[in-house]
């Protein structure tokens, strides 16, 4: 009867993790991606939380990218388009949100450059104010200013919108 030789310094849990084939990590990752669009960082965190080693997680991510199931650049572009449809905001806010999701700075900046090249920031800012006014009545000058800053619009865009706001206020006062 062969003797079982214990691997020195390796726990049973660690051996069990090593025994899981990479194919099962790939299947788990594909199931995870099937529910929602995800970033590479989110998938890696999922795999690590499920018990994949750093090597297994990295190998699985490379395989997913090779199969084109995972592409942070495409994710960022789709996410920006969706985000602008749901609630208009400026480049700074979009950038912060993408970075928090784990998209790299290079990918984030590239996606923002492509997505916002076709979009007028002033129009987005007007839409943000208009949506807020439809939901909660009129906004004061300070509420408008705060809203635009919270939504991540640049100061020059905010200045132009506030200038329009003042012009509208003067016209209303004259009538």
CSV table of C-alpha atoms in Angstrom, one decimal:
chain,number,residue,atom,x,y,z
A,1,UNK,CA,0.0,0.0,0.0
A,2,UNK,CA,1.6,3.3,-1.1
A,3,UNK,CA,2.2,5.8,1.7
A,4,UNK,CA,0.7,9.3,1.4
A,5,UNK,CA,3.4,11.9,1.5
A,6,UNK,CA,2.4,15.2,3.0
A,7,UNK,CA,3.6,18.3,1.2
A,8,UNK,CA,5.6,20.3,3.7
A,9,UNK,CA,4.2,23.6,4.7
A,10,UNK,CA,1.1,23.5,2.5
A,11,UNK,CA,-2.3,23.4,4.1
A,12,UNK,CA,-5.1,21.2,2.8
A,13,UNK,CA,-7.0,24.3,1.6
A,14,UNK,CA,-4.0,25.4,-0.4
A,15,UNK,CA,-3.6,21.9,-1.9
A,16,UNK,CA,-7.3,22.0,-2.8
A,17,UNK,CA,-6.9,25.3,-4.5
A,18,UNK,CA,-4.0,24.0,-6.5
A,19,UNK,CA,-6.0,21.0,-7.6
A,20,UNK,CA,-8.8,23.0,-9.2
A,21,UNK,CA,-8.1,23.0,-12.9
A,22,UNK,CA,-7.9,26.4,-14.8
A,23,UNK,CA,-10.8,25.3,-16.9
A,24,UNK,CA,-13.2,25.5,-13.9
A,25,UNK,CA,-12.0,29.0,-13.2
A,26,UNK,CA,-12.7,30.0,-16.8
A,27,UNK,CA,-16.2,28.6,-16.5
A,28,UNK,CA,-16.8,30.4,-13.3
A,29,UNK,CA,-15.6,33.7,-14.8
A,30,UNK,CA,-17.7,33.2,-18.0
A,31,UNK,CA,-20.8,32.7,-15.8
A,32,UNK,CA,-19.9,35.8,-13.8
A,33,UNK,CA,-19.5,37.8,-17.0
A,34,UNK,CA,-22.8,36.5,-18.4
A,35,UNK,CA,-24.8,38.4,-15.8
A,36,UNK,CA,-23.2,41.9,-16.3
A,37,UNK,CA,-20.5,43.6,-18.2
A,38,UNK,CA,-17.4,43.6,-16.0
A,39,UNK,CA,-13.8,45.0,-15.9
A,40,UNK,CA,-10.7,42.8,-15.7
A,41,UNK,CA,-10.2,44.0,-12.1
A,42,UNK,CA,-13.8,43.0,-11.1
A,43,UNK,CA,-13.3,39.5,-12.6
A,44,UNK,CA,-9.9,39.1,-10.9
A,45,UNK,CA,-11.4,40.1,-7.5
A,46,UNK,CA,-14.3,37.6,-8.1
A,47,UNK,CA,-11.9,34.8,-8.9
A,48,UNK,CA,-9.6,35.6,-6.0
A,49,UNK,CA,-12.6,35.7,-3.6
A,50,UNK,CA,-13.7,32.2,-4.9
A,51,UNK,CA,-10.2,30.8,-4.1
A,52,UNK,CA,-8.2,31.1,-7.3
A,53,UNK,CA,-4.5,31.8,-6.8
A,54,UNK,CA,-3.0,34.9,-8.3
A,55,UNK,CA,-1.4,32.8,-11.1
A,56,UNK,CA,-4.7,31.0,-11.8
A,57,UNK,CA,-6.6,34.3,-11.9
A,58,UNK,CA,-4.0,35.9,-14.2
A,59,UNK,CA,-4.1,32.9,-16.5
A,60,UNK,CA,-7.9,33.0,-16.6
A,61,UNK,CA,-7.9,36.7,-17.4
A,62,UNK,CA,-5.5,36.2,-20.3
A,63,UNK,CA,-7.7,33.5,-21.7
A,64,UNK,CA,-10.8,35.6,-21.4
A,65,UNK,CA,-9.1,38.5,-23.2
A,66,UNK,CA,-7.9,36.1,-25.9
A,67,UNK,CA,-11.5,34.9,-26.3
A,68,UNK,CA,-12.6,38.5,-26.4
A,69,UNK,CA,-14.9,38.0,-23.4
A,70,UNK,CA,-13.0,40.7,-21.5
A,71,UNK,CA,-12.0,44.0,-22.9
A,72,UNK,CA,-11.6,47.0,-20.6
A,73,UNK,CA,-11.5,49.5,-23.5
A,74,UNK,CA,-14.8,48.3,-25.0
A,75,UNK,CA,-16.3,48.1,-21.5
A,76,UNK,CA,-15.3,51.7,-20.8
A,77,UNK,CA,-16.8,53.0,-24.0
A,78,UNK,CA,-20.1,51.1,-23.4
A,79,UNK,CA,-20.2,52.2,-19.8
A,80,UNK,CA,-19.7,55.9,-20.7
A,81,UNK,CA,-22.4,55.8,-23.3
A,82,UNK,CA,-24.8,54.2,-20.9
A,83,UNK,CA,-23.8,56.5,-18.1
A,84,UNK,CA,-24.4,59.6,-20.2
A,85,UNK,CA,-27.8,58.3,-21.2
A,86,UNK,CA,-28.9,57.7,-17.6
A,87,UNK,CA,-27.5,60.9,-16.1
A,88,UNK,CA,-25.4,63.4,-17.9
A,89,UNK,CA,-22.1,64.3,-16.2
A,90,UNK,CA,-18.7,65.7,-17.0
A,91,UNK,CA,-15.4,64.1,-17.9
A,92,UNK,CA,-14.0,64.4,-14.3
A,93,UNK,CA,-16.9,62.4,-12.8
A,94,UNK,CA,-16.8,59.8,-15.6
A,95,UNK,CA,-13.1,59.4,-15.1
A,96,UNK,CA,-13.4,58.9,-11.3
A,97,UNK,CA,-16.1,56.4,-11.7
A,98,UNK,CA,-14.2,54.3,-14.2
A,99,UNK,CA,-11.1,54.4,-12.2
A,100,UNK,CA,-13.1,53.1,-9.1
A,101,UNK,CA,-14.3,50.2,-11.3
A,102,UNK,CA,-10.7,49.2,-11.9
A,103,UNK,CA,-10.2,50.5,-15.5
A,104,UNK,CA,-6.6,51.7,-15.9
A,105,UNK,CA,-5.9,55.4,-16.4
A,106,UNK,CA,-4.6,54.9,-20.0
A,107,UNK,CA,-7.8,53.0,-21.0
A,108,UNK,CA,-10.0,55.4,-19.2
A,109,UNK,CA,-8.4,58.5,-20.8
A,110,UNK,CA,-8.6,56.9,-24.3
A,111,UNK,CA,-12.2,55.9,-23.9
A,112,UNK,CA,-13.2,59.3,-22.6
A,113,UNK,CA,-11.4,61.0,-25.4
A,114,UNK,CA,-13.2,59.0,-28.0
A,115,UNK,CA,-16.6,59.1,-26.3
A,116,UNK,CA,-16.6,62.8,-25.5
A,117,UNK,CA,-15.1,64.0,-28.8
A,118,UNK,CA,-18.6,63.6,-30.3
A,119,UNK,CA,-20.5,65.2,-27.3
A,120,UNK,CA,-20.9,68.8,-26.5
A,121,UNK,CA,-20.2,69.4,-22.8
A,122,UNK,CA,-22.4,72.4,-22.7
A,123,UNK,CA,-25.3,70.4,-24.0
A,124,UNK,CA,-24.7,67.7,-21.4
A,125,UNK,CA,-24.6,70.3,-18.6
A,126,UNK,CA,-27.9,71.8,-19.8
A,127,UNK,CA,-29.4,68.3,-19.9
A,128,UNK,CA,-28.2,67.6,-16.3
A,129,UNK,CA,-29.8,70.9,-15.1
A,130,UNK,CA,-33.0,70.2,-17.1
A,131,UNK,CA,-33.4,66.7,-15.8
A,132,UNK,CA,-33.0,67.9,-12.2
A,133,UNK,CA,-35.5,70.7,-12.7
A,134,UNK,CA,-38.1,68.3,-14.2
A,135,UNK,CA,-37.7,66.1,-11.1
A,136,UNK,CA,-37.7,68.7,-8.4
A,137,UNK,CA,-38.9,72.1,-9.7
A,138,UNK,CA,-36.7,75.1,-10.3
A,139,UNK,CA,-33.1,75.3,-9.1
A,140,UNK,CA,-31.6,78.4,-7.5
A,141,UNK,CA,-28.3,79.8,-8.9
A,142,UNK,CA,-26.4,78.1,-6.1
A,143,UNK,CA,-28.1,74.8,-6.6
A,144,UNK,CA,-27.3,74.8,-10.3
A,145,UNK,CA,-23.7,75.6,-9.6
A,146,UNK,CA,-23.4,72.8,-7.0
A,147,UNK,CA,-25.2,70.3,-9.3
A,148,UNK,CA,-22.8,71.0,-12.2
A,149,UNK,CA,-19.7,70.7,-9.9
A,150,UNK,CA,-21.0,67.5,-8.4
A,151,UNK,CA,-21.5,66.1,-11.8
A,152,UNK,CA,-17.9,66.7,-12.7
A,153,UNK,CA,-18.2,69.4,-15.4
A,154,UNK,CA,-15.2,71.6,-16.0
A,155,UNK,CA,-15.2,75.2,-14.7
A,156,UNK,CA,-15.4,76.8,-18.1
A,157,UNK,CA,-18.5,74.8,-19.0
A,158,UNK,CA,-20.0,75.7,-15.6
A,159,UNK,CA,-19.2,79.4,-16.2
A,160,UNK,CA,-21.0,79.3,-19.6
A,161,UNK,CA,-24.0,77.6,-18.2
A,162,UNK,CA,-24.2,80.0,-15.3
A,163,UNK,CA,-23.9,82.9,-17.7
A,164,UNK,CA,-26.9,81.5,-19.6
A,165,UNK,CA,-28.7,81.0,-16.4
A,166,UNK,CA,-28.2,84.7,-15.5
A,167,UNK,CA,-29.3,85.8,-19.0
A,168,UNK,CA,-32.5,83.8,-18.6
A,169,UNK,CA,-33.1,85.2,-15.1
A,170,UNK,CA,-32.8,88.8,-16.5
A,171,UNK,CA,-35.2,88.1,-19.3
A,172,UNK,CA,-37.7,86.6,-16.8
A,173,UNK,CA,-37.3,89.7,-14.6
A,174,UNK,CA,-38.0,92.1,-17.5
A,175,UNK,CA,-41.2,90.3,-18.5
